Amino acid sequence: MSLHCITLKDGADLDGFRRAVRWLMAEELAPQHIVWSLDGTPGLFGDDGMSSAPPISLPRSVARLIELGVCHRDPERYALLYQLVWRVLNGERDLLEIASDPLVHRIDTMARAVRRDLHKMYAFVRFRRMRGEDLERFAAWYEPEHFILETSAPFFIDRFRSLDWTILTPIGSMRWDRHELTFGPPTRREDAPSEDSFEEGWRGYYESVFNPARVNPTAMRAEMPKKYWRNLPETASIPGLIQTASQRVDAMIEQEATMPAKRMPERAIEAMWDQEPKTLEELNAIIAKAGPLVPGATQAVFGEGPKRADIVFVGEQPGDQEDIQGRPFVGPAGKLLDRAMKEVGIDRSKAYLTNAVKHFKFEQRGHRRIHSKPTAGEVKHYRPWLMKELELVRPRLVVALGGTALLALTGKSTPISRSRGRAQFGPYLGYITVHPSYLLRLPDEATKREAYEAFVDDLRHIHDLAQADPETGELPLAAE
Ligand code: URA
């Protein structure tokens, strides 16, 4: 019998292979009579009748192996997969159960390699913002080992549905424009943007989630082989992180910092609470162990400042940057607060800054974690911790920054515009003002400037009040 040549695309030509297999089986052409060619010009063999061949039915496990097998780089992949189909449909239906069969073993090994390659791609693709684009567009350069581009697409669409992204690889490119997926030709590394403002974001995130207590360079290299490093912004941090790991472990132990992933059962929290924390460290250990009420936060963000402080500033909840760095008021709102404090002479290092809610709550939109306002129930849940914090810090003045802080301190939801100014929060002298992020959200520069001036005025009063005589309430002479 003469040989038949089947030509498929040199890539993962699953459709072409399926069509060919249907036809070959209908013609009862055994594997030894077929030559599989991968010259990239499908249709050499002609399509005569191939498309109209009747469908065949294969066990699900075999179909899955084919889907993975066609992605492998091995030039013999189609020949091997056809041998598998031929044997399964000619009396060896349970062939896959014979792991010692050389063909099964070889195809299985290929499928495992493809699966591993997919996992690496899911983990190591890094999108970067493209320069000079009006609309937000992101691109990533990646070098897979096998032909996995199309198979990987559903994962990236699912993860980054609301972003306009392109993945460029030497085996082809794919673009998702938020609605449709299109494939393009192979690309070169130079076509992908190399660095941008995102770079810092990834690096900061990686540094914050890096756990120095677990450092194990060998395991790290196994999980993240060096060949992937040059595409990953965060790898610039690895040598430094390893070098400083032991100091960071010491600091971690000292601070009792933890990264809670799960929430502790309510009864366990109550049991810990019953022990009555006597120091901020004990209190923070409870907050850390309890974990976030709403899942998602990287870590609990504790109050920060001296153990005894004249002024406590209470915000709403940590934002994206605070969640990553594990410190309150370090993002854009924090920077604005710093600036205003400086203007009136409040020394941030002498004040105590905390939040009504200790974990970041957000909505994931593509790459971005969008702040989501805590509910009254969540504020209530965290309230005992805030009260304990105040009891331990014993400030002269407590400042509510915005409505959530005010709700936490008074149990009432009152508009800031109606309550702004001096107040009393239980035993504490209080002051109510806006949250700095409110200033950032104002629409135009003139309104922003005016609101900022009013905020600075509030801080001036706060500074004075904190220095007032606790007995008589008299302000220092300089403030008059
Ligand atoms: N907003 C807050 O309320 N707290 C922070 O720590 C940061 C932003």
PDB file of C-alpha atoms in Angstrom, residues 330 396 405 407 443:
ATOM      1  CA  VAL A 330       1.277  55.081  52.844  1.00  0.00           C
ATOM      2  CA  ARG A 396      -5.505  63.441  74.318  1.00  0.00           C
ATOM      3  CA  ALA A 405     -14.181  56.587  61.175  1.00  0.00           C
ATOM      4  CA  LEU A 407     -19.370  55.711  62.456  1.00  0.00           C
ATOM      5  CA  PRO A 443     -13.388  67.001  40.246  1.00  0.00           C
TER       6      PRO A 443
END
